[in-house]
Short mmCIF file of C-alpha atoms in Angstrom, two decimals:
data_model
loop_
_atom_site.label_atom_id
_atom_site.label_comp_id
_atom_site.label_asym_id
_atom_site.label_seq_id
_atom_site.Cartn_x
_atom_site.Cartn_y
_atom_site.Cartn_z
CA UNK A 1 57.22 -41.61 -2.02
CA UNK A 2 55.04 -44.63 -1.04
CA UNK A 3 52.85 -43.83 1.65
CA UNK A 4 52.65 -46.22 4.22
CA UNK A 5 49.03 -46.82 5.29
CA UNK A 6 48.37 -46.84 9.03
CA UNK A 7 45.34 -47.89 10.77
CA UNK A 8 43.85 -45.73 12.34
CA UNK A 9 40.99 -45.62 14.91
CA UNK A 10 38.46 -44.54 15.63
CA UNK A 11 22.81 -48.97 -4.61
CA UNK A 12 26.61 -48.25 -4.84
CA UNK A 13 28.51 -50.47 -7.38
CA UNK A 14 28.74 -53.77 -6.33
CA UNK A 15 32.08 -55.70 -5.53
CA UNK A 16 31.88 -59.82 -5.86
CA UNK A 17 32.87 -60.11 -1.73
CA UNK A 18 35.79 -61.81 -0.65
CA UNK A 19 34.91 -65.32 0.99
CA UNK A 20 37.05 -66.46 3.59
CA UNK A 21 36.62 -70.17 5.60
CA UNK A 22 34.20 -70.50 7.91
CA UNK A 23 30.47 -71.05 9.52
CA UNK A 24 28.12 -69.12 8.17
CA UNK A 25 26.60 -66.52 10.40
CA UNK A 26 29.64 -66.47 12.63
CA UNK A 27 30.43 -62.96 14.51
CA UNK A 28 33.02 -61.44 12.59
CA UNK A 29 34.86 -58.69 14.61
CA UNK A 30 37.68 -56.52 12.33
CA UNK A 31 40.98 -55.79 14.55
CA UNK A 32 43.07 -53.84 12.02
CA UNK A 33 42.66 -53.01 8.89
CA UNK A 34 45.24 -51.53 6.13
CA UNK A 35 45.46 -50.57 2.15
CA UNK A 36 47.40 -52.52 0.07
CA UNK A 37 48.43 -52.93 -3.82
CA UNK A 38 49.50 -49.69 -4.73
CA UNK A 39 48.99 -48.20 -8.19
CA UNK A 40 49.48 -45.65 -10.17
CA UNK A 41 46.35 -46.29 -12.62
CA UNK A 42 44.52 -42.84 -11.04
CA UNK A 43 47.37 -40.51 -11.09
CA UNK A 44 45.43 -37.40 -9.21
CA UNK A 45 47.92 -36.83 -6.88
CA UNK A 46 46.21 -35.12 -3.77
CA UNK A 47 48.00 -37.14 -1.25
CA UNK A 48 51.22 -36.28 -2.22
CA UNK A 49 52.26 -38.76 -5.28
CA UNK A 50 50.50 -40.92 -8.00
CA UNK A 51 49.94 -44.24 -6.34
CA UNK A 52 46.96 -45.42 -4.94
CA UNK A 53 45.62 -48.09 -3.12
CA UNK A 54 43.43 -51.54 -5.17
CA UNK A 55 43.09 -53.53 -1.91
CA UNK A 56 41.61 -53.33 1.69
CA UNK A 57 43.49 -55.95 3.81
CA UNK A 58 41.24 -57.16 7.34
CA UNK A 59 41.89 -58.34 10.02
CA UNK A 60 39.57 -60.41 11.91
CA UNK A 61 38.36 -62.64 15.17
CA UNK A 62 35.74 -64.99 14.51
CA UNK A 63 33.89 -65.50 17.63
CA UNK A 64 34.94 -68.63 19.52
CA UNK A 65 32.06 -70.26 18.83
CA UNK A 66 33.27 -70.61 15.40
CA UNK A 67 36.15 -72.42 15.85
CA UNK A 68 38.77 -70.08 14.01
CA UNK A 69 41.58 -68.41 15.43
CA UNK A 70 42.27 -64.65 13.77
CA UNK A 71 42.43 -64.48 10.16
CA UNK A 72 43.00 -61.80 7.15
CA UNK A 73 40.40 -61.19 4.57
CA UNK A 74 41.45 -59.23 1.29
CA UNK A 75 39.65 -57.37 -0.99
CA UNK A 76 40.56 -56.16 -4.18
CA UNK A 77 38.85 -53.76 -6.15
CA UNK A 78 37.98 -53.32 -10.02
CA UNK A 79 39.84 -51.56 -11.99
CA UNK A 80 37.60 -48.48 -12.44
CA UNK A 81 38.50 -47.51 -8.50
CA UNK A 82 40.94 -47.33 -6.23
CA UNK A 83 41.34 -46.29 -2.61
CA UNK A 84 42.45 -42.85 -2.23
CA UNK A 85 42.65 -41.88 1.19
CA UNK A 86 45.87 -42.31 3.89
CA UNK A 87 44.20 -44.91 5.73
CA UNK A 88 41.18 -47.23 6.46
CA UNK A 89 39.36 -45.83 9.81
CA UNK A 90 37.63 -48.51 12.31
CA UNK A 91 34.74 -47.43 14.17
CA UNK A 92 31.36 -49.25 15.15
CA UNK A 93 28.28 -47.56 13.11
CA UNK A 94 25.66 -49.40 14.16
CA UNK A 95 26.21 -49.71 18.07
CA UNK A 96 26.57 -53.65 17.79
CA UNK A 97 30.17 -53.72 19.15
CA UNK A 98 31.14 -54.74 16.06
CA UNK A 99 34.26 -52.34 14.46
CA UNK A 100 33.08 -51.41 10.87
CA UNK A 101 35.37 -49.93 8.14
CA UNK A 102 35.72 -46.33 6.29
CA UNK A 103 37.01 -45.98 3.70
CA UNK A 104 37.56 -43.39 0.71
CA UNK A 105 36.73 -45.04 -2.92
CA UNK A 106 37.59 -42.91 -6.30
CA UNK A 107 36.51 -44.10 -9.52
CA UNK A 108 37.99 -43.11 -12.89
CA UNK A 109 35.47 -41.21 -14.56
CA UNK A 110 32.93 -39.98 -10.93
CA UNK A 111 35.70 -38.86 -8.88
CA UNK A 112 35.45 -39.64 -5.02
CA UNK A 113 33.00 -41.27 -2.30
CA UNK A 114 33.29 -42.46 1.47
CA UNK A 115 32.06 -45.84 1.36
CA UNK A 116 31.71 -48.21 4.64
CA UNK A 117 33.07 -51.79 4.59
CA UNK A 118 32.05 -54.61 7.02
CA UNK A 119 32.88 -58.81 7.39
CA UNK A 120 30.04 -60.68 7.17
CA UNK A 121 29.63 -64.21 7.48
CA UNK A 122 32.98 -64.45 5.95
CA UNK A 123 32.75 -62.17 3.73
CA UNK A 124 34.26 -58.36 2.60
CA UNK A 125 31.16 -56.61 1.87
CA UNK A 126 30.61 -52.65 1.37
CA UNK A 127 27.29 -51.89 3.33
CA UNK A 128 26.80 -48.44 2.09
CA UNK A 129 28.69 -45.50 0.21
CA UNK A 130 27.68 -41.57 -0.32
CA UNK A 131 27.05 -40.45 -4.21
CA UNK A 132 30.19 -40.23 -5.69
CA UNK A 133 31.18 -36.21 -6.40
CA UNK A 134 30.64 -36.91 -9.91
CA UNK A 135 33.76 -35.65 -11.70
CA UNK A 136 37.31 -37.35 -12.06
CA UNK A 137 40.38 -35.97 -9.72
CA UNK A 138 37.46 -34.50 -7.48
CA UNK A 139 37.97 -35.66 -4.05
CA UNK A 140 36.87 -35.92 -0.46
CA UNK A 141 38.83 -35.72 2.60
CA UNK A 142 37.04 -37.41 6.13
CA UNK A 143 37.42 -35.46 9.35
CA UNK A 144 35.43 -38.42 11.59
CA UNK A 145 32.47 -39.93 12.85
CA UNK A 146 30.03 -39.65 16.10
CA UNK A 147 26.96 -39.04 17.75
CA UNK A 148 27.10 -35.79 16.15
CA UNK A 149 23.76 -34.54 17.61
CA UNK A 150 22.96 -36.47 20.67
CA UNK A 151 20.06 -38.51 18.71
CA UNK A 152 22.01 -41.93 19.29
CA UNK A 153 22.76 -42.39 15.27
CA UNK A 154 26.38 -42.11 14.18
CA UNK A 155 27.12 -39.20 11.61
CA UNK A 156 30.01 -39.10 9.58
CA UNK A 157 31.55 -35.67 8.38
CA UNK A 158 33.73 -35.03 5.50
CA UNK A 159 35.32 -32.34 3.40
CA UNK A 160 33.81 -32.14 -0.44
CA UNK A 161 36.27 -31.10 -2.32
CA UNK A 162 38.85 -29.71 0.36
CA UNK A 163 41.00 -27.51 -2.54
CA UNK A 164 38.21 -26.66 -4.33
CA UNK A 165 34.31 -26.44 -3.32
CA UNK A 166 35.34 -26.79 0.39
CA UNK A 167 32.43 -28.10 2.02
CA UNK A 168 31.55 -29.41 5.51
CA UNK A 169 29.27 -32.69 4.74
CA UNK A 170 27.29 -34.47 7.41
CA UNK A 171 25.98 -38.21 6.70
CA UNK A 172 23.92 -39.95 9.12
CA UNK A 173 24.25 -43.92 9.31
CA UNK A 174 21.25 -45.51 10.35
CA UNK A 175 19.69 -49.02 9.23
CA UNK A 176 22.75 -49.63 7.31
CA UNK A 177 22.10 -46.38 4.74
CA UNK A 178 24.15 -42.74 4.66
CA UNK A 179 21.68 -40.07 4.40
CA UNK A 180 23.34 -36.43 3.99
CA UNK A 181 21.88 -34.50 7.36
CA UNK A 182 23.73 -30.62 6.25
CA UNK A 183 26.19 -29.27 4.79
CA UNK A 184 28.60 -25.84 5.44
CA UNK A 185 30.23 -23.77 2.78
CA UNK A 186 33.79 -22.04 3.93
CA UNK A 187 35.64 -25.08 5.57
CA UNK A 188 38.79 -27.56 4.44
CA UNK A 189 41.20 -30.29 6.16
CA UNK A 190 44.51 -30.64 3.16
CA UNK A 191 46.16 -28.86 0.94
CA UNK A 192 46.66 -30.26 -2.44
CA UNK A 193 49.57 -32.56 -1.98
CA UNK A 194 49.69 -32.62 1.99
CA UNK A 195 50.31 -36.46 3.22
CA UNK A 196 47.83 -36.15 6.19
CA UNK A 197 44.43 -34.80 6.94
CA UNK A 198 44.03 -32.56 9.27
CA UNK A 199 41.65 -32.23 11.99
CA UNK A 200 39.17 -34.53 13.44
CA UNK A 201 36.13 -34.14 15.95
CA UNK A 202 36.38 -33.13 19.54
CA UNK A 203 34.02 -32.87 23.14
CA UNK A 204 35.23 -30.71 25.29
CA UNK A 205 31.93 -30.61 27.53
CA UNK A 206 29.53 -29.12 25.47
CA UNK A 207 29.06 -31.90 22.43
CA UNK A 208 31.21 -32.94 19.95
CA UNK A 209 32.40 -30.36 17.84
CA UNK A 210 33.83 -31.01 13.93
CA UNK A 211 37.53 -29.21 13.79
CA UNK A 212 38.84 -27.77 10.76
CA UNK A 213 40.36 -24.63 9.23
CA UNK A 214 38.48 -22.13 7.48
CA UNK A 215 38.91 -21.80 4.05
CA UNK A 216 41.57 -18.98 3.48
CA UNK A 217 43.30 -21.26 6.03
CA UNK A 218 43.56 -18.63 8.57
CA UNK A 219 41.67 -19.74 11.65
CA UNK A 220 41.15 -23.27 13.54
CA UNK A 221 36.89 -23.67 12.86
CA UNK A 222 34.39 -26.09 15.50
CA UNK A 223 31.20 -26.68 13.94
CA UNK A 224 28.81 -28.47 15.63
CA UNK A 225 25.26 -29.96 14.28
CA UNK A 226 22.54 -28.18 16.19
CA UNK A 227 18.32 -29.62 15.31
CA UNK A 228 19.70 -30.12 11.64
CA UNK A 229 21.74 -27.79 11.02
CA UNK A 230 26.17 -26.98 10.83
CA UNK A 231 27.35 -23.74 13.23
CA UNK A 232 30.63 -23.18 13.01
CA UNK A 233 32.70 -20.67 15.39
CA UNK A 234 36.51 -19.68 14.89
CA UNK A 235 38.67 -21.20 18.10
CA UNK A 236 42.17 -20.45 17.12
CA UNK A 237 44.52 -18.10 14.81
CA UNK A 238 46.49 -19.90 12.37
CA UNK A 239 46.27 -22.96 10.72
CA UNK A 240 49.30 -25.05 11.32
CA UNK A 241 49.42 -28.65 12.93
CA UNK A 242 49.79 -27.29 15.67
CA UNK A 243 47.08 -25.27 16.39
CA UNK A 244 44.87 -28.61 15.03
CA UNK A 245 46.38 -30.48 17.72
CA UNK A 246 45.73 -27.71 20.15
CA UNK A 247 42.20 -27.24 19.36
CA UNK A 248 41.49 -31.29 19.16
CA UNK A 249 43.19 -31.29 22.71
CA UNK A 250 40.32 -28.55 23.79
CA UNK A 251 43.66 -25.83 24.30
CA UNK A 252 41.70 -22.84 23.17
#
């Protein structure tokens, strides 16, 4: 069954950007953004069926000095990737006020990265991307991004391998580069087929805190990044989407 990709809020191989009309150096703010073009040419499978995504559809505001009302911008990728995630994921990086985009890329023979998208001056570019895993059908699964440690840089957290290696990974974004900050052994977000990713990142006073399950998918784990380094404490029995949604509500 199709899935229906949602927006939702919140070097590298190089793509030949998508131009779209307008002044160069205009302000370029991104309102929505969605996957298209679904295919089956990497048939993995972890989301539930064999199609994938080949396009990342924007929408954006010029600012009014530029004399454009909002417009889409499309991108579409080579075919040695695809997105394979449930959704793109808006958030501002860099503190500008801007909105940038996240996004999961998978490539036929490496397997999965998160790469970060952005409209520039027109333009669909990808401003930077983790390492990909390295293997095909290996995959990633993103939990969220924040001010993980208080040090006024953005980190982004993921699951490596959520089925498999189960991994906790922490990238910082800073100057417009992902640098890997820790990592935590023991911790997942999806089962192999589930249509959503579980979890996300909370504050429920004392920092934000990284919510997943543990591994055997028994308990409801917060892990928080303390001077460099992943602590993670159990907050709930059980693993259901309920408990998530519990936990992410600061019910425990």
């Amino acid at each position: 069954m199709l899935r229906v990709a949602l927006v939702v809020f919140w070097a590298l191989t190089q793509i030949e950007p998508v131009r779209a009309e307008g002044s160069p150096g205009c302000a370029i703010s991104i309102t929505a953004a969605a996957y298209d073009g679904p295919s089956d040419r990497y048939p993995h499978g972890a989301l539930g069926d064999p199609l994938e995504w080949t396009e990342l559809r924007l929408q954006v505001t010029p600012a009014a000095s530029c004399g454009r009302e909002t417009t889409a911008l499309v991108l579409t990728l080579p075919e040695a990737l695809v997105f394979e995630d449930t959704a793109p994921r808006l958030a501002d990086l860099d503190g500008d006020g801007l909105a940038e985009v996240i996004t999961v890329e998978s490539h036929q023979m490496n397997g999965a990265r998160l790469a970060i998208y952005g409209a520039v001056s027109g333009s669909v570019v990808r401003i930077a991307a983790t390492p990909y895993i390295g293997r095909r059908f290996r995959w990633l699964a993103p939990v969220g991004g924040a001010d993980l440690d208080g040090d006024g840089a953005m980190e982004l957290a993921y699951v490596d391998r959520p089925h498999l290696a189960k991994t906790l990974r922490v990238w910082r974004f800073l100057d417009g580069r992902l640098s890997e900050v820790a990592s935590l052994e023991g911790l997942t977000n999806h089962a192999f087929g589930q249509t959503e990713i579980l979890g996300g990142i909370r504050d429920c006073g004392s920092g934000p805190e990284v919510i997943t399950a543990d591994a055997g998918w028994q308990r409801i784990m917060a892990t928080q990044l303390i001077e460099g380094r992943l602590s993670a404490r159990a907050v709930l029995p059980g693993a259901e989407p309920a408990q998530f949604d519990a936990a992410l509500a600061c019910k425990d």
